[in-house]
PDB file of C-alpha atoms in Angstrom:
ATOM      1  CA  UNK A   1       0.000   0.000   0.000  1.00 47.00           C
ATOM      2  CA  UNK A   2       2.873   2.372   0.723  1.00 46.00           C
ATOM      3  CA  UNK A   3       4.067   1.894  -2.868  1.00 46.00           C
ATOM      4  CA  UNK A   4       0.609   2.819  -4.149  1.00 46.00           C
ATOM      5  CA  UNK A   5       0.683   6.018  -2.097  1.00 43.00           C
ATOM      6  CA  UNK A   6       4.132   6.850  -3.436  1.00 44.00           C
ATOM      7  CA  UNK A   7       2.905   6.232  -6.977  1.00 50.00           C
ATOM      8  CA  UNK A   8       0.012   8.655  -6.556  1.00 47.00           C
ATOM      9  CA  UNK A   9       2.393  11.251  -5.151  1.00 47.00           C
ATOM     10  CA  UNK A  10       4.713  10.928  -8.146  1.00 46.00           C
ATOM     11  CA  UNK A  11       1.785  11.244 -10.572  1.00 46.00           C
ATOM     12  CA  UNK A  12       0.610  14.396  -8.833  1.00 45.00           C
ATOM     13  CA  UNK A  13       4.078  15.944  -8.885  1.00 45.00           C
ATOM     14  CA  UNK A  14       4.425  15.173 -12.592  1.00 46.00           C
ATOM     15  CA  UNK A  15       1.020  16.695 -13.356  1.00 45.00           C
ATOM     16  CA  UNK A  16       1.962  19.814 -11.424  1.00 45.00           C
ATOM     17  CA  UNK A  17       5.232  20.184 -13.284  1.00 44.00           C
ATOM     18  CA  UNK A  18       3.484  19.846 -16.635  1.00 44.00           C
ATOM     19  CA  UNK A  19       0.776  22.397 -15.858  1.00 45.00           C
ATOM     20  CA  UNK A  20       0.986  25.672 -17.832  1.00 43.00           C
ATOM     21  CA  UNK A  21       1.751  27.889 -14.839  1.00 45.00           C
ATOM     22  CA  UNK A  22       4.347  25.527 -13.420  1.00 43.00           C
ATOM     23  CA  UNK A  23       5.979  25.499 -16.835  1.00 39.00           C
ATOM     24  CA  UNK A  24       6.063  29.288 -16.743  1.00 39.00           C
ATOM     25  CA  UNK A  25       7.750  29.253 -13.336  1.00 37.00           C
ATOM     26  CA  UNK A  26      10.324  26.824 -14.680  1.00 36.00           C
ATOM     27  CA  UNK A  27      11.106  29.140 -17.552  1.00 35.00           C
ATOM     28  CA  UNK A  28       9.447  27.105 -20.293  1.00 34.00           C
ATOM     29  CA  UNK A  29       7.820  29.211 -23.001  1.00 40.00           C
ATOM     30  CA  UNK A  30       4.938  28.038 -25.157  1.00 42.00           C
ATOM     31  CA  UNK A  31       4.374  30.056 -28.304  1.00 43.00           C
ATOM     32  CA  UNK A  32       2.430  28.956 -31.321  1.00 51.00           C
ATOM     33  CA  UNK A  33       3.687  31.323 -34.044  1.00 50.00           C
ATOM     34  CA  UNK A  34       0.631  30.675 -36.192  1.00 64.00           C
ATOM     35  CA  UNK A  35      -2.128  32.070 -33.896  1.00 87.00           C
ATOM     36  CA  UNK A  36      -3.881  33.253 -37.048  1.00 91.00           C
ATOM     37  CA  UNK A  37      -6.709  35.715 -37.534  1.00 93.00           C
ATOM     38  CA  UNK A  38      -8.472  34.603 -40.675  1.00 93.00           C
ATOM     39  CA  UNK A  39      -9.430  37.628 -42.756  1.00 94.00           C
ATOM     40  CA  UNK A  40     -12.458  37.443 -44.980  1.00 81.00           C
ATOM     41  CA  UNK A  41     -13.115  40.346 -47.318  1.00 62.00           C
ATOM     42  CA  UNK A  42     -14.828  41.826 -50.285  1.00 53.00           C
ATOM     43  CA  UNK A  43     -13.261  42.926 -53.528  1.00 49.00           C
ATOM     44  CA  UNK A  44     -15.591  44.579 -56.002  1.00 45.00           C
ATOM     45  CA  UNK A  45     -13.042  44.170 -58.770  1.00 44.00           C
ATOM     46  CA  UNK A  46     -12.192  40.500 -58.380  1.00 42.00           C
ATOM     47  CA  UNK A  47     -13.878  37.224 -57.599  1.00 41.00           C
ATOM     48  CA  UNK A  48     -10.967  35.549 -55.833  1.00 48.00           C
ATOM     49  CA  UNK A  49      -9.317  37.418 -52.999  1.00 53.00           C
ATOM     50  CA  UNK A  50      -6.872  34.710 -52.103  1.00 64.00           C
ATOM     51  CA  UNK A  51      -6.085  33.695 -48.518  1.00 74.00           C
ATOM     52  CA  UNK A  52      -5.386  36.595 -46.181  1.00 90.00           C
ATOM     53  CA  UNK A  53      -4.511  36.427 -42.509  1.00 93.00           C
ATOM     54  CA  UNK A  54      -2.522  38.080 -39.758  1.00 94.00           C
ATOM     55  CA  UNK A  55      -0.948  36.679 -36.630  1.00 94.00           C
ATOM     56  CA  UNK A  56      -2.065  37.488 -33.100  1.00 95.00           C
ATOM     57  CA  UNK A  57      -0.309  37.154 -29.770  1.00 94.00           C
ATOM     58  CA  UNK A  58      -1.079  38.565 -26.313  1.00 95.00           C
ATOM     59  CA  UNK A  59       1.325  39.029 -23.400  1.00 94.00           C
ATOM     60  CA  UNK A  60       1.436  40.326 -19.834  1.00 95.00           C
ATOM     61  CA  UNK A  61       5.152  41.128 -19.465  1.00 94.00           C
ATOM     62  CA  UNK A  62       4.743  42.604 -15.979  1.00 92.00           C
ATOM     63  CA  UNK A  63       3.522  39.239 -14.686  1.00 91.00           C
ATOM     64  CA  UNK A  64       5.167  36.504 -16.757  1.00 89.00           C
ATOM     65  CA  UNK A  65       6.974  35.736 -20.006  1.00 86.00           C
ATOM     66  CA  UNK A  66       4.234  33.700 -21.629  1.00 88.00           C
ATOM     67  CA  UNK A  67       2.864  34.541 -25.065  1.00 90.00           C
ATOM     68  CA  UNK A  68      -0.766  33.533 -25.397  1.00 92.00           C
ATOM     69  CA  UNK A  69      -3.096  32.896 -28.301  1.00 91.00           C
ATOM     70  CA  UNK A  70      -6.454  32.380 -26.635  1.00 91.00           C
ATOM     71  CA  UNK A  71      -6.192  32.875 -22.862  1.00 93.00           C
ATOM     72  CA  UNK A  72      -4.524  35.566 -20.771  1.00 94.00           C
ATOM     73  CA  UNK A  73      -4.335  34.231 -17.206  1.00 93.00           C
ATOM     74  CA  UNK A  74      -5.022  37.500 -15.344  1.00 95.00           C
ATOM     75  CA  UNK A  75      -6.613  40.902 -15.698  1.00 96.00           C
ATOM     76  CA  UNK A  76      -4.403  43.981 -15.810  1.00 96.00           C
ATOM     77  CA  UNK A  77      -1.966  45.642 -18.224  1.00 96.00           C
ATOM     78  CA  UNK A  78      -1.422  43.559 -21.359  1.00 97.00           C
ATOM     79  CA  UNK A  79       0.265  43.881 -24.737  1.00 96.00           C
ATOM     80  CA  UNK A  80      -1.395  42.844 -28.004  1.00 96.00           C
ATOM     81  CA  UNK A  81       0.763  42.188 -31.073  1.00 95.00           C
ATOM     82  CA  UNK A  82      -0.478  41.819 -34.655  1.00 96.00           C
ATOM     83  CA  UNK A  83       1.699  40.812 -37.581  1.00 95.00           C
ATOM     84  CA  UNK A  84       0.713  40.747 -41.264  1.00 94.00           C
ATOM     85  CA  UNK A  85       3.278  39.500 -43.745  1.00 89.00           C
ATOM     86  CA  UNK A  86       1.142  40.204 -46.824  1.00 93.00           C
ATOM     87  CA  UNK A  87       2.349  43.314 -48.685  1.00 93.00           C
ATOM     88  CA  UNK A  88      -1.175  44.225 -49.743  1.00 94.00           C
ATOM     89  CA  UNK A  89      -2.363  44.367 -46.135  1.00 96.00           C
ATOM     90  CA  UNK A  90       0.535  46.654 -45.203  1.00 95.00           C
ATOM     91  CA  UNK A  91      -0.723  49.251 -47.653  1.00 95.00           C
ATOM     92  CA  UNK A  92      -4.221  49.307 -46.176  1.00 97.00           C
ATOM     93  CA  UNK A  93      -5.792  51.351 -43.394  1.00 98.00           C
ATOM     94  CA  UNK A  94      -6.034  49.291 -40.205  1.00 98.00           C
ATOM     95  CA  UNK A  95      -8.986  49.694 -37.852  1.00 98.00           C
ATOM     96  CA  UNK A  96      -8.112  47.671 -34.728  1.00 98.00           C
ATOM     97  CA  UNK A  97     -10.521  47.309 -31.807  1.00 98.00           C
ATOM     98  CA  UNK A  98     -10.821  45.267 -28.624  1.00 98.00           C
ATOM     99  CA  UNK A  99     -14.420  44.206 -28.031  1.00 97.00           C
ATOM    100  CA  UNK A 100     -16.116  42.764 -24.973  1.00 96.00           C
ATOM    101  CA  UNK A 101     -17.277  39.335 -26.103  1.00 94.00           C
ATOM    102  CA  UNK A 102     -20.746  37.920 -25.595  1.00 89.00           C
ATOM    103  CA  UNK A 103     -19.583  34.318 -25.617  1.00 76.00           C
ATOM    104  CA  UNK A 104     -16.632  32.089 -26.526  1.00 72.00           C
ATOM    105  CA  UNK A 105     -17.286  32.233 -30.284  1.00 78.00           C
ATOM    106  CA  UNK A 106     -16.383  35.862 -30.927  1.00 81.00           C
ATOM    107  CA  UNK A 107     -19.884  37.304 -30.787  1.00 90.00           C
ATOM    108  CA  UNK A 108     -19.613  41.057 -30.264  1.00 94.00           C
ATOM    109  CA  UNK A 109     -20.813  44.308 -31.811  1.00 95.00           C
ATOM    110  CA  UNK A 110     -17.904  46.296 -33.326  1.00 95.00           C
ATOM    111  CA  UNK A 111     -19.702  49.530 -32.455  1.00 95.00           C
ATOM    112  CA  UNK A 112     -21.430  48.869 -29.122  1.00 95.00           C
ATOM    113  CA  UNK A 113     -18.949  46.569 -27.394  1.00 96.00           C
ATOM    114  CA  UNK A 114     -15.694  48.498 -27.874  1.00 97.00           C
ATOM    115  CA  UNK A 115     -13.369  48.609 -24.834  1.00 96.00           C
ATOM    116  CA  UNK A 116     -10.262  49.719 -26.716  1.00 97.00           C
ATOM    117  CA  UNK A 117      -9.485  51.095 -30.168  1.00 97.00           C
ATOM    118  CA  UNK A 118      -6.462  52.295 -32.117  1.00 97.00           C
ATOM    119  CA  UNK A 119      -6.620  55.299 -34.446  1.00 97.00           C
ATOM    120  CA  UNK A 120      -7.177  54.120 -38.014  1.00 97.00           C
ATOM    121  CA  UNK A 121      -3.819  54.191 -39.775  1.00 97.00           C
ATOM    122  CA  UNK A 122      -1.396  52.276 -41.968  1.00 97.00           C
ATOM    123  CA  UNK A 123       1.348  50.078 -40.565  1.00 96.00           C
ATOM    124  CA  UNK A 124       3.913  49.903 -43.339  1.00 94.00           C
ATOM    125  CA  UNK A 125       6.050  47.316 -41.570  1.00 95.00           C
ATOM    126  CA  UNK A 126       3.032  45.043 -41.170  1.00 94.00           C
ATOM    127  CA  UNK A 127       3.235  44.928 -37.383  1.00 95.00           C
ATOM    128  CA  UNK A 128       1.598  46.768 -34.516  1.00 96.00           C
ATOM    129  CA  UNK A 129       1.794  46.286 -30.763  1.00 95.00           C
ATOM    130  CA  UNK A 130      -0.291  48.218 -28.262  1.00 97.00           C
ATOM    131  CA  UNK A 131      -1.164  48.245 -24.579  1.00 97.00           C
ATOM    132  CA  UNK A 132      -4.568  47.224 -23.303  1.00 97.00           C
ATOM    133  CA  UNK A 133      -5.531  47.269 -19.620  1.00 97.00           C
ATOM    134  CA  UNK A 134      -8.159  44.598 -18.983  1.00 97.00           C
ATOM    135  CA  UNK A 135     -10.066  45.595 -15.870  1.00 95.00           C
ATOM    136  CA  UNK A 136     -12.582  42.747 -15.808  1.00 95.00           C
ATOM    137  CA  UNK A 137     -12.229  39.017 -16.469  1.00 95.00           C
ATOM    138  CA  UNK A 138     -14.263  37.553 -19.293  1.00 94.00           C
ATOM    139  CA  UNK A 139     -14.440  36.940 -23.024  1.00 95.00           C
ATOM    140  CA  UNK A 140     -12.930  39.448 -25.444  1.00 96.00           C
ATOM    141  CA  UNK A 141     -12.518  39.759 -29.201  1.00 96.00           C
ATOM    142  CA  UNK A 142      -9.756  41.298 -31.285  1.00 97.00           C
ATOM    143  CA  UNK A 143     -11.515  42.909 -34.236  1.00 97.00           C
ATOM    144  CA  UNK A 144      -9.539  43.958 -37.312  1.00 97.00           C
ATOM    145  CA  UNK A 145     -10.855  45.690 -40.423  1.00 96.00           C
ATOM    146  CA  UNK A 146      -8.385  46.589 -43.157  1.00 97.00           C
ATOM    147  CA  UNK A 147      -9.560  48.861 -45.998  1.00 96.00           C
ATOM    148  CA  UNK A 148      -7.942  50.188 -49.151  1.00 96.00           C
ATOM    149  CA  UNK A 149      -7.690  53.952 -49.652  1.00 96.00           C
ATOM    150  CA  UNK A 150     -10.478  53.956 -52.239  1.00 95.00           C
ATOM    151  CA  UNK A 151     -12.725  51.750 -50.093  1.00 93.00           C
ATOM    152  CA  UNK A 152     -13.108  49.176 -52.866  1.00 93.00           C
ATOM    153  CA  UNK A 153     -11.286  46.414 -51.051  1.00 93.00           C
ATOM    154  CA  UNK A 154     -11.598  45.419 -47.412  1.00 94.00           C
ATOM    155  CA  UNK A 155     -10.740  42.518 -45.140  1.00 95.00           C
ATOM    156  CA  UNK A 156     -12.245  41.795 -41.758  1.00 95.00           C
ATOM    157  CA  UNK A 157     -11.348  39.308 -39.054  1.00 95.00           C
ATOM    158  CA  UNK A 158     -12.042  38.426 -35.428  1.00 95.00           C
ATOM    159  CA  UNK A 159     -10.023  36.557 -32.848  1.00 95.00           C
ATOM    160  CA  UNK A 160     -11.813  35.574 -29.607  1.00 95.00           C
ATOM    161  CA  UNK A 161      -9.759  35.187 -26.440  1.00 94.00           C
ATOM    162  CA  UNK A 162     -10.321  35.183 -22.704  1.00 94.00           C
ATOM    163  CA  UNK A 163      -8.847  37.161 -19.827  1.00 95.00           C
ATOM    164  CA  UNK A 164      -8.640  36.011 -16.212  1.00 93.00           C
ATOM    165  CA  UNK A 165     -10.760  32.886 -16.672  1.00 89.00           C
ATOM    166  CA  UNK A 166      -9.956  29.348 -15.588  1.00 67.00           C
ATOM    167  CA  UNK A 167      -8.724  27.347 -18.578  1.00 51.00           C
ATOM    168  CA  UNK A 168      -9.633  23.735 -19.377  1.00 50.00           C
ATOM    169  CA  UNK A 169      -6.114  22.638 -18.414  1.00 50.00           C
ATOM    170  CA  UNK A 170      -6.471  24.231 -14.985  1.00 45.00           C
ATOM    171  CA  UNK A 171      -9.887  22.630 -14.462  1.00 49.00           C
ATOM    172  CA  UNK A 172      -8.400  19.206 -15.219  1.00 44.00           C
ATOM    173  CA  UNK A 173      -5.495  19.925 -12.868  1.00 49.00           C
ATOM    174  CA  UNK A 174      -7.859  20.914 -10.042  1.00 43.00           C
ATOM    175  CA  UNK A 175      -9.909  17.755 -10.605  1.00 59.00           C
ATOM    176  CA  UNK A 176      -6.758  15.616 -10.608  1.00 54.00           C
ATOM    177  CA  UNK A 177      -5.574  17.290  -7.411  1.00 48.00           C
ATOM    178  CA  UNK A 178      -8.945  16.680  -5.740  1.00 59.00           C
ATOM    179  CA  UNK A 179      -8.902  13.014  -6.738  1.00 57.00           C
ATOM    180  CA  UNK A 180      -5.319  12.711  -5.504  1.00 54.00           C
ATOM    181  CA  UNK A 181      -6.199  14.224  -2.109  1.00 61.00           C
ATOM    182  CA  UNK A 182      -9.179  11.902  -1.656  1.00 61.00           C
ATOM    183  CA  UNK A 183      -7.281   8.766  -2.710  1.00 61.00           C
ATOM    184  CA  UNK A 184      -4.090   9.631  -0.821  1.00 61.00           C
ATOM    185  CA  UNK A 185      -6.086  10.508   2.279  1.00 63.00           C
ATOM    186  CA  UNK A 186      -7.948   7.203   2.120  1.00 64.00           C
ATOM    187  CA  UNK A 187      -4.738   5.214   1.638  1.00 62.00           C
ATOM    188  CA  UNK A 188      -2.979   7.066   4.464  1.00 60.00           C
ATOM    189  CA  UNK A 189      -5.919   6.485   6.808  1.00 57.00           C
ATOM    190  CA  UNK A 190      -5.973   2.779   5.960  1.00 68.00           C
ATOM    191  CA  UNK A 191      -2.215   2.444   6.551  1.00 63.00           C
ATOM    192  CA  UNK A 192      -2.535   4.285   9.846  1.00 56.00           C
ATOM    193  CA  UNK A 193      -5.336   1.962  10.974  1.00 62.00           C
ATOM    194  CA  UNK A 194      -3.124  -1.008  10.072  1.00 60.00           C
ATOM    195  CA  UNK A 195      -0.136   0.482  11.878  1.00 62.00           C
ATOM    196  CA  UNK A 196       1.970   0.594   8.698  1.00 62.00           C
ATOM    197  CA  UNK A 197       2.756   4.283   8.516  1.00 61.00           C
ATOM    198  CA  UNK A 198       5.882   3.914  10.637  1.00 60.00           C
ATOM    199  CA  UNK A 199       4.725   6.483  13.189  1.00 57.00           C
ATOM    200  CA  UNK A 200       1.813   7.013  15.491  1.00 57.00           C
ATOM    201  CA  UNK A 201      -0.507   9.995  15.439  1.00 55.00           C
ATOM    202  CA  UNK A 202      -0.508  11.520  18.934  1.00 58.00           C
ATOM    203  CA  UNK A 203      -3.680  11.069  20.921  1.00 57.00           C
ATOM    204  CA  UNK A 204      -4.350  14.587  22.187  1.00 54.00           C
ATOM    205  CA  UNK A 205      -7.337  13.412  24.182  1.00 58.00           C
ATOM    206  CA  UNK A 206      -5.005  11.949  26.794  1.00 58.00           C
ATOM    207  CA  UNK A 207      -3.499  14.189  29.398  1.00 58.00           C
ATOM    208  CA  UNK A 208      -0.681  13.492  31.854  1.00 54.00           C
TER     209      UNK A 208
END
């Protein structure tokens, strides 16, 4: 039974070390360089726009070194980075907004749900980074609309993400920890009843 208890302890330690936040503390960085925002669009002069996209990443450098695609762990000051390699997009006017989401699927009104917005402008190098202070946890949406000078061509995309919410990985970790506590507690109690723990729990009910 003592080996079983040791096995559960090792499993728990391994799960803790592999959790996202433990990985951050250990200096491991996870960054998916794709993190794409798929841009649809309309082109009155052509039938085939071709694939257009830009990359998204969010960071909270004052708190950790992680770069996130879909989930910022905490509220507070954050940095959003957008990168478009396509030369055509670099010559367009970028309208970038942060919207308060109405669900996990990117539902939000670009006019009514704005919590942050950049001045419409061109980014000739194809990259922009800006600060956004998230004051409340919840669902958010990065909204991007890129328009040509004559207004004939435009591309629009959304990227939903969350701020300060418990992720699926953390939920699974909490469940695993709860199961570990229950099982380990039961095993320890059984070993104690059988006198196999190697020590006795003091009986505080007895007095000298």
